[in-house]
């Protein structure tokens, strides 16, 4: 099993999106790459410096990081700084936070291809994971518990089937 941490705006939708893919063993929402102290949601909303992030544990025999990152770039605006959809603030920044050097080289390849496609420098952080603090329970699987909840990711993206993903 491998673990990658992805910040892509509001973590509710990012978690719901990645939960659909075969090979994704588990997801957990939390706050990453801010100060070392564990924040509350209120702290994060008051610019604590943490990014709303999804911890993704995946089975690399079923899904590879390159594929996960391809999906990631399908649901973010990689040129937007501290904003995804209607959500604005440092906690909504985009980021790929890796946990080992092998992930870095894979992420760099995908990043370079996305940057070339965009024709501009990406606003997506590509950094090692510094820290991750699990968000409050009510945030976990929020859009499953609250199907009508707001999300910047179009709902159709939560129902990709195998033919649409390839």
JSON list of C-alpha atoms in Angstrom, two decimals:
[
{"chain": "A", "resi": 1, "resn": "UNK", "atom": "CA", "xyz": [0.00, 0.00, 0.00]},
{"chain": "A", "resi": 2, "resn": "UNK", "atom": "CA", "xyz": [1.07, 3.56, -0.71]},
{"chain": "A", "resi": 3, "resn": "UNK", "atom": "CA", "xyz": [-0.25, 6.87, 0.58]},
{"chain": "A", "resi": 4, "resn": "UNK", "atom": "CA", "xyz": [-0.49, 10.22, -1.20]},
{"chain": "A", "resi": 5, "resn": "UNK", "atom": "CA", "xyz": [-2.01, 13.46, 0.08]},
{"chain": "A", "resi": 6, "resn": "UNK", "atom": "CA", "xyz": [-3.93, 15.68, -2.34]},
{"chain": "A", "resi": 7, "resn": "UNK", "atom": "CA", "xyz": [-5.29, 19.17, -1.71]},
{"chain": "A", "resi": 8, "resn": "UNK", "atom": "CA", "xyz": [-7.83, 20.22, -4.30]},
{"chain": "A", "resi": 9, "resn": "UNK", "atom": "CA", "xyz": [-10.12, 22.81, -2.76]},
{"chain": "A", "resi": 10, "resn": "UNK", "atom": "CA", "xyz": [-12.89, 21.71, -0.42]},
{"chain": "A", "resi": 11, "resn": "UNK", "atom": "CA", "xyz": [-11.97, 18.25, 0.79]},
{"chain": "A", "resi": 12, "resn": "UNK", "atom": "CA", "xyz": [-15.57, 16.97, 0.83]},
{"chain": "A", "resi": 13, "resn": "UNK", "atom": "CA", "xyz": [-15.72, 16.64, -2.94]},
{"chain": "A", "resi": 14, "resn": "UNK", "atom": "CA", "xyz": [-12.14, 15.49, -3.40]},
{"chain": "A", "resi": 15, "resn": "UNK", "atom": "CA", "xyz": [-12.75, 12.64, -0.96]},
{"chain": "A", "resi": 16, "resn": "UNK", "atom": "CA", "xyz": [-16.06, 11.67, -2.63]},
{"chain": "A", "resi": 17, "resn": "UNK", "atom": "CA", "xyz": [-14.36, 11.74, -6.06]},
{"chain": "A", "resi": 18, "resn": "UNK", "atom": "CA", "xyz": [-11.46, 9.46, -5.12]},
{"chain": "A", "resi": 19, "resn": "UNK", "atom": "CA", "xyz": [-13.60, 7.01, -3.16]},
{"chain": "A", "resi": 20, "resn": "UNK", "atom": "CA", "xyz": [-15.07, 5.72, -6.42]},
{"chain": "A", "resi": 21, "resn": "UNK", "atom": "CA", "xyz": [-11.87, 4.27, -7.90]},
{"chain": "A", "resi": 22, "resn": "UNK", "atom": "CA", "xyz": [-10.82, 0.63, -7.71]},
{"chain": "A", "resi": 23, "resn": "UNK", "atom": "CA", "xyz": [-7.53, 0.41, -5.89]},
{"chain": "A", "resi": 24, "resn": "UNK", "atom": "CA", "xyz": [-8.28, 3.28, -3.52]},
{"chain": "A", "resi": 25, "resn": "UNK", "atom": "CA", "xyz": [-8.30, 1.43, -0.22]},
{"chain": "A", "resi": 26, "resn": "UNK", "atom": "CA", "xyz": [-9.26, 4.33, 2.04]},
{"chain": "A", "resi": 27, "resn": "UNK", "atom": "CA", "xyz": [-9.54, 8.09, 2.20]},
{"chain": "A", "resi": 28, "resn": "UNK", "atom": "CA", "xyz": [-9.50, 10.50, 5.11]},
{"chain": "A", "resi": 29, "resn": "UNK", "atom": "CA", "xyz": [-9.95, 14.26, 5.13]},
{"chain": "A", "resi": 30, "resn": "UNK", "atom": "CA", "xyz": [-7.72, 16.51, 7.16]},
{"chain": "A", "resi": 31, "resn": "UNK", "atom": "CA", "xyz": [-5.45, 19.53, 7.27]},
{"chain": "A", "resi": 32, "resn": "UNK", "atom": "CA", "xyz": [-1.92, 19.41, 5.86]},
{"chain": "A", "resi": 33, "resn": "UNK", "atom": "CA", "xyz": [1.28, 21.37, 5.48]},
{"chain": "A", "resi": 34, "resn": "UNK", "atom": "CA", "xyz": [0.54, 24.15, 7.92]},
{"chain": "A", "resi": 35, "resn": "UNK", "atom": "CA", "xyz": [2.02, 24.94, 11.33]},
{"chain": "A", "resi": 36, "resn": "UNK", "atom": "CA", "xyz": [2.86, 21.93, 13.48]},
{"chain": "A", "resi": 37, "resn": "UNK", "atom": "CA", "xyz": [-0.06, 22.43, 15.88]},
{"chain": "A", "resi": 38, "resn": "UNK", "atom": "CA", "xyz": [-3.24, 20.45, 15.25]},
{"chain": "A", "resi": 39, "resn": "UNK", "atom": "CA", "xyz": [-5.87, 22.91, 14.00]},
{"chain": "A", "resi": 40, "resn": "UNK", "atom": "CA", "xyz": [-9.63, 22.90, 14.30]},
{"chain": "A", "resi": 41, "resn": "UNK", "atom": "CA", "xyz": [-11.83, 23.58, 11.29]},
{"chain": "A", "resi": 42, "resn": "UNK", "atom": "CA", "xyz": [-12.37, 27.08, 12.67]},
{"chain": "A", "resi": 43, "resn": "UNK", "atom": "CA", "xyz": [-8.59, 27.63, 12.78]},
{"chain": "A", "resi": 44, "resn": "UNK", "atom": "CA", "xyz": [-8.26, 26.50, 9.17]},
{"chain": "A", "resi": 45, "resn": "UNK", "atom": "CA", "xyz": [-11.09, 28.83, 8.08]},
{"chain": "A", "resi": 46, "resn": "UNK", "atom": "CA", "xyz": [-9.22, 31.70, 9.77]},
{"chain": "A", "resi": 47, "resn": "UNK", "atom": "CA", "xyz": [-6.10, 31.18, 7.62]},
{"chain": "A", "resi": 48, "resn": "UNK", "atom": "CA", "xyz": [-4.10, 28.86, 9.88]},
{"chain": "A", "resi": 49, "resn": "UNK", "atom": "CA", "xyz": [-1.95, 27.99, 6.87]},
{"chain": "A", "resi": 50, "resn": "UNK", "atom": "CA", "xyz": [-3.16, 24.40, 6.51]},
{"chain": "A", "resi": 51, "resn": "UNK", "atom": "CA", "xyz": [-4.66, 23.06, 3.26]},
{"chain": "A", "resi": 52, "resn": "UNK", "atom": "CA", "xyz": [-7.84, 21.00, 3.22]},
{"chain": "A", "resi": 53, "resn": "UNK", "atom": "CA", "xyz": [-6.32, 17.70, 2.10]},
{"chain": "A", "resi": 54, "resn": "UNK", "atom": "CA", "xyz": [-7.37, 14.13, 1.40]},
{"chain": "A", "resi": 55, "resn": "UNK", "atom": "CA", "xyz": [-5.15, 11.27, 2.55]},
{"chain": "A", "resi": 56, "resn": "UNK", "atom": "CA", "xyz": [-5.45, 8.52, -0.07]},
{"chain": "A", "resi": 57, "resn": "UNK", "atom": "CA", "xyz": [-4.24, 5.01, 0.67]},
{"chain": "A", "resi": 58, "resn": "UNK", "atom": "CA", "xyz": [-4.03, 3.03, -2.55]},
{"chain": "A", "resi": 59, "resn": "UNK", "atom": "CA", "xyz": [-3.02, -0.41, -3.74]},
{"chain": "A", "resi": 60, "resn": "UNK", "atom": "CA", "xyz": [-0.40, 0.19, -6.41]},
{"chain": "A", "resi": 61, "resn": "UNK", "atom": "CA", "xyz": [-1.17, -3.25, -7.87]},
{"chain": "A", "resi": 62, "resn": "UNK", "atom": "CA", "xyz": [-4.61, -1.93, -8.81]},
{"chain": "A", "resi": 63, "resn": "UNK", "atom": "CA", "xyz": [-4.04, 1.78, -9.44]},
{"chain": "A", "resi": 64, "resn": "UNK", "atom": "CA", "xyz": [-0.81, 3.68, -9.93]},
{"chain": "A", "resi": 65, "resn": "UNK", "atom": "CA", "xyz": [0.03, 7.18, -8.79]},
{"chain": "A", "resi": 66, "resn": "UNK", "atom": "CA", "xyz": [0.15, 8.47, -12.37]},
{"chain": "A", "resi": 67, "resn": "UNK", "atom": "CA", "xyz": [-3.47, 7.39, -12.81]},
{"chain": "A", "resi": 68, "resn": "UNK", "atom": "CA", "xyz": [-4.55, 8.95, -9.50]},
{"chain": "A", "resi": 69, "resn": "UNK", "atom": "CA", "xyz": [-2.89, 12.22, -10.45]},
{"chain": "A", "resi": 70, "resn": "UNK", "atom": "CA", "xyz": [-4.55, 12.13, -13.86]},
{"chain": "A", "resi": 71, "resn": "UNK", "atom": "CA", "xyz": [-7.91, 11.96, -12.08]},
{"chain": "A", "resi": 72, "resn": "UNK", "atom": "CA", "xyz": [-6.83, 14.72, -9.70]},
{"chain": "A", "resi": 73, "resn": "UNK", "atom": "CA", "xyz": [-6.14, 17.12, -12.56]},
{"chain": "A", "resi": 74, "resn": "UNK", "atom": "CA", "xyz": [-9.61, 16.35, -13.97]},
{"chain": "A", "resi": 75, "resn": "UNK", "atom": "CA", "xyz": [-11.30, 18.00, -10.98]},
{"chain": "A", "resi": 76, "resn": "UNK", "atom": "CA", "xyz": [-9.11, 20.99, -10.13]},
{"chain": "A", "resi": 77, "resn": "UNK", "atom": "CA", "xyz": [-8.27, 24.29, -11.78]},
{"chain": "A", "resi": 78, "resn": "UNK", "atom": "CA", "xyz": [-4.48, 23.97, -11.66]},
{"chain": "A", "resi": 79, "resn": "UNK", "atom": "CA", "xyz": [-3.91, 27.66, -12.43]},
{"chain": "A", "resi": 80, "resn": "UNK", "atom": "CA", "xyz": [-6.10, 29.03, -9.65]},
{"chain": "A", "resi": 81, "resn": "UNK", "atom": "CA", "xyz": [-4.36, 30.34, -6.53]},
{"chain": "A", "resi": 82, "resn": "UNK", "atom": "CA", "xyz": [-6.14, 29.66, -3.23]},
{"chain": "A", "resi": 83, "resn": "UNK", "atom": "CA", "xyz": [-9.48, 29.14, -4.98]},
{"chain": "A", "resi": 84, "resn": "UNK", "atom": "CA", "xyz": [-11.47, 26.22, -6.33]},
{"chain": "A", "resi": 85, "resn": "UNK", "atom": "CA", "xyz": [-15.06, 26.80, -7.41]},
{"chain": "A", "resi": 86, "resn": "UNK", "atom": "CA", "xyz": [-16.69, 29.27, -5.03]},
{"chain": "A", "resi": 87, "resn": "UNK", "atom": "CA", "xyz": [-14.26, 28.46, -2.21]},
{"chain": "A", "resi": 88, "resn": "UNK", "atom": "CA", "xyz": [-11.57, 31.05, -1.59]},
{"chain": "A", "resi": 89, "resn": "UNK", "atom": "CA", "xyz": [-8.75, 31.12, 0.94]},
{"chain": "A", "resi": 90, "resn": "UNK", "atom": "CA", "xyz": [-5.36, 29.58, 1.64]},
{"chain": "A", "resi": 91, "resn": "UNK", "atom": "CA", "xyz": [-7.03, 26.39, 2.92]},
{"chain": "A", "resi": 92, "resn": "UNK", "atom": "CA", "xyz": [-8.40, 25.78, -0.61]},
{"chain": "A", "resi": 93, "resn": "UNK", "atom": "CA", "xyz": [-5.03, 25.80, -2.32]},
{"chain": "A", "resi": 94, "resn": "UNK", "atom": "CA", "xyz": [-4.05, 22.87, -4.49]},
{"chain": "A", "resi": 95, "resn": "UNK", "atom": "CA", "xyz": [-1.19, 20.56, -3.64]},
{"chain": "A", "resi": 96, "resn": "UNK", "atom": "CA", "xyz": [0.37, 17.18, -4.17]},
{"chain": "A", "resi": 97, "resn": "UNK", "atom": "CA", "xyz": [2.09, 16.15, -0.95]},
{"chain": "A", "resi": 98, "resn": "UNK", "atom": "CA", "xyz": [4.24, 13.07, -1.43]},
{"chain": "A", "resi": 99, "resn": "UNK", "atom": "CA", "xyz": [5.70, 10.68, 1.13]},
{"chain": "A", "resi": 100, "resn": "UNK", "atom": "CA", "xyz": [8.66, 9.19, -0.75]},
{"chain": "A", "resi": 101, "resn": "UNK", "atom": "CA", "xyz": [11.09, 10.04, -3.55]},
{"chain": "A", "resi": 102, "resn": "UNK", "atom": "CA", "xyz": [9.54, 7.53, -5.97]},
{"chain": "A", "resi": 103, "resn": "UNK", "atom": "CA", "xyz": [6.26, 9.43, -5.70]},
{"chain": "A", "resi": 104, "resn": "UNK", "atom": "CA", "xyz": [8.10, 12.68, -6.36]},
{"chain": "A", "resi": 105, "resn": "UNK", "atom": "CA", "xyz": [9.53, 11.51, -9.68]},
{"chain": "A", "resi": 106, "resn": "UNK", "atom": "CA", "xyz": [6.13, 10.18, -10.82]},
{"chain": "A", "resi": 107, "resn": "UNK", "atom": "CA", "xyz": [4.40, 13.38, -9.73]},
{"chain": "A", "resi": 108, "resn": "UNK", "atom": "CA", "xyz": [7.00, 15.53, -11.50]},
{"chain": "A", "resi": 109, "resn": "UNK", "atom": "CA", "xyz": [6.30, 13.74, -14.80]},
{"chain": "A", "resi": 110, "resn": "UNK", "atom": "CA", "xyz": [2.53, 14.26, -14.49]},
{"chain": "A", "resi": 111, "resn": "UNK", "atom": "CA", "xyz": [3.05, 17.85, -13.30]},
{"chain": "A", "resi": 112, "resn": "UNK", "atom": "CA", "xyz": [5.27, 18.71, -16.28]},
{"chain": "A", "resi": 113, "resn": "UNK", "atom": "CA", "xyz": [2.73, 17.25, -18.72]},
{"chain": "A", "resi": 114, "resn": "UNK", "atom": "CA", "xyz": [-0.12, 19.20, -17.10]},
{"chain": "A", "resi": 115, "resn": "UNK", "atom": "CA", "xyz": [1.94, 22.40, -17.14]},
{"chain": "A", "resi": 116, "resn": "UNK", "atom": "CA", "xyz": [2.65, 21.92, -20.84]},
{"chain": "A", "resi": 117, "resn": "UNK", "atom": "CA", "xyz": [-1.04, 21.29, -21.51]},
{"chain": "A", "resi": 118, "resn": "UNK", "atom": "CA", "xyz": [-1.99, 24.45, -19.57]},
{"chain": "A", "resi": 119, "resn": "UNK", "atom": "CA", "xyz": [0.68, 26.55, -21.27]},
{"chain": "A", "resi": 120, "resn": "UNK", "atom": "CA", "xyz": [1.39, 28.32, -17.99]},
{"chain": "A", "resi": 121, "resn": "UNK", "atom": "CA", "xyz": [3.01, 27.62, -14.62]},
{"chain": "A", "resi": 122, "resn": "UNK", "atom": "CA", "xyz": [0.75, 25.61, -12.34]},
{"chain": "A", "resi": 123, "resn": "UNK", "atom": "CA", "xyz": [-0.41, 26.93, -8.98]},
{"chain": "A", "resi": 124, "resn": "UNK", "atom": "CA", "xyz": [-0.33, 23.38, -7.56]},
{"chain": "A", "resi": 125, "resn": "UNK", "atom": "CA", "xyz": [2.17, 22.85, -4.76]},
{"chain": "A", "resi": 126, "resn": "UNK", "atom": "CA", "xyz": [4.42, 19.82, -5.22]},
{"chain": "A", "resi": 127, "resn": "UNK", "atom": "CA", "xyz": [6.03, 19.26, -1.84]},
{"chain": "A", "resi": 128, "resn": "UNK", "atom": "CA", "xyz": [6.82, 16.57, 0.70]},
{"chain": "A", "resi": 129, "resn": "UNK", "atom": "CA", "xyz": [4.14, 16.05, 3.31]},
{"chain": "A", "resi": 130, "resn": "UNK", "atom": "CA", "xyz": [5.12, 18.09, 6.37]},
{"chain": "A", "resi": 131, "resn": "UNK", "atom": "CA", "xyz": [2.17, 17.17, 8.55]},
{"chain": "A", "resi": 132, "resn": "UNK", "atom": "CA", "xyz": [-1.40, 15.94, 8.40]},
{"chain": "A", "resi": 133, "resn": "UNK", "atom": "CA", "xyz": [-4.08, 16.31, 11.04]},
{"chain": "A", "resi": 134, "resn": "UNK", "atom": "CA", "xyz": [-7.32, 14.37, 10.72]},
{"chain": "A", "resi": 135, "resn": "UNK", "atom": "CA", "xyz": [-10.38, 16.61, 10.37]},
{"chain": "A", "resi": 136, "resn": "UNK", "atom": "CA", "xyz": [-13.34, 16.40, 12.69]},
{"chain": "A", "resi": 137, "resn": "UNK", "atom": "CA", "xyz": [-15.61, 13.35, 12.27]},
{"chain": "A", "resi": 138, "resn": "UNK", "atom": "CA", "xyz": [-18.47, 15.35, 10.74]},
{"chain": "A", "resi": 139, "resn": "UNK", "atom": "CA", "xyz": [-16.22, 16.15, 7.74]},
{"chain": "A", "resi": 140, "resn": "UNK", "atom": "CA", "xyz": [-15.40, 12.49, 7.02]},
{"chain": "A", "resi": 141, "resn": "UNK", "atom": "CA", "xyz": [-17.45, 11.20, 4.02]},
{"chain": "A", "resi": 142, "resn": "UNK", "atom": "CA", "xyz": [-19.47, 14.43, 4.29]},
{"chain": "A", "resi": 143, "resn": "UNK", "atom": "CA", "xyz": [-21.09, 14.20, 0.86]},
{"chain": "A", "resi": 144, "resn": "UNK", "atom": "CA", "xyz": [-22.18, 10.61, 1.52]},
{"chain": "A", "resi": 145, "resn": "UNK", "atom": "CA", "xyz": [-23.84, 11.72, 4.75]},
{"chain": "A", "resi": 146, "resn": "UNK", "atom": "CA", "xyz": [-25.15, 14.93, 3.10]},
{"chain": "A", "resi": 147, "resn": "UNK", "atom": "CA", "xyz": [-25.72, 14.15, -0.60]},
{"chain": "A", "resi": 148, "resn": "UNK", "atom": "CA", "xyz": [-27.12, 17.61, -1.27]},
{"chain": "A", "resi": 149, "resn": "UNK", "atom": "CA", "xyz": [-24.09, 19.38, 0.24]},
{"chain": "A", "resi": 150, "resn": "UNK", "atom": "CA", "xyz": [-22.18, 21.99, -1.73]},
{"chain": "A", "resi": 151, "resn": "UNK", "atom": "CA", "xyz": [-19.32, 20.84, -3.87]},
{"chain": "A", "resi": 152, "resn": "UNK", "atom": "CA", "xyz": [-17.17, 22.58, -6.47]},
{"chain": "A", "resi": 153, "resn": "UNK", "atom": "CA", "xyz": [-16.74, 19.28, -8.34]},
{"chain": "A", "resi": 154, "resn": "UNK", "atom": "CA", "xyz": [-19.62, 18.48, -10.73]},
{"chain": "A", "resi": 155, "resn": "UNK", "atom": "CA", "xyz": [-21.69, 15.58, -9.37]},
{"chain": "A", "resi": 156, "resn": "UNK", "atom": "CA", "xyz": [-21.25, 13.65, -12.63]},
{"chain": "A", "resi": 157, "resn": "UNK", "atom": "CA", "xyz": [-17.57, 13.27, -11.73]},
{"chain": "A", "resi": 158, "resn": "UNK", "atom": "CA", "xyz": [-18.58, 11.11, -8.76]},
{"chain": "A", "resi": 159, "resn": "UNK", "atom": "CA", "xyz": [-20.06, 8.49, -11.10]},
{"chain": "A", "resi": 160, "resn": "UNK", "atom": "CA", "xyz": [-17.39, 7.84, -13.69]},
{"chain": "A", "resi": 161, "resn": "UNK", "atom": "CA", "xyz": [-17.58, 4.32, -15.01]},
{"chain": "A", "resi": 162, "resn": "UNK", "atom": "CA", "xyz": [-14.73, 2.22, -16.36]},
{"chain": "A", "resi": 163, "resn": "UNK", "atom": "CA", "xyz": [-15.35, 3.17, -19.99]},
{"chain": "A", "resi": 164, "resn": "UNK", "atom": "CA", "xyz": [-15.49, 6.88, -19.20]},
{"chain": "A", "resi": 165, "resn": "UNK", "atom": "CA", "xyz": [-12.27, 6.72, -17.16]},
{"chain": "A", "resi": 166, "resn": "UNK", "atom": "CA", "xyz": [-10.15, 5.23, -19.95]}
]
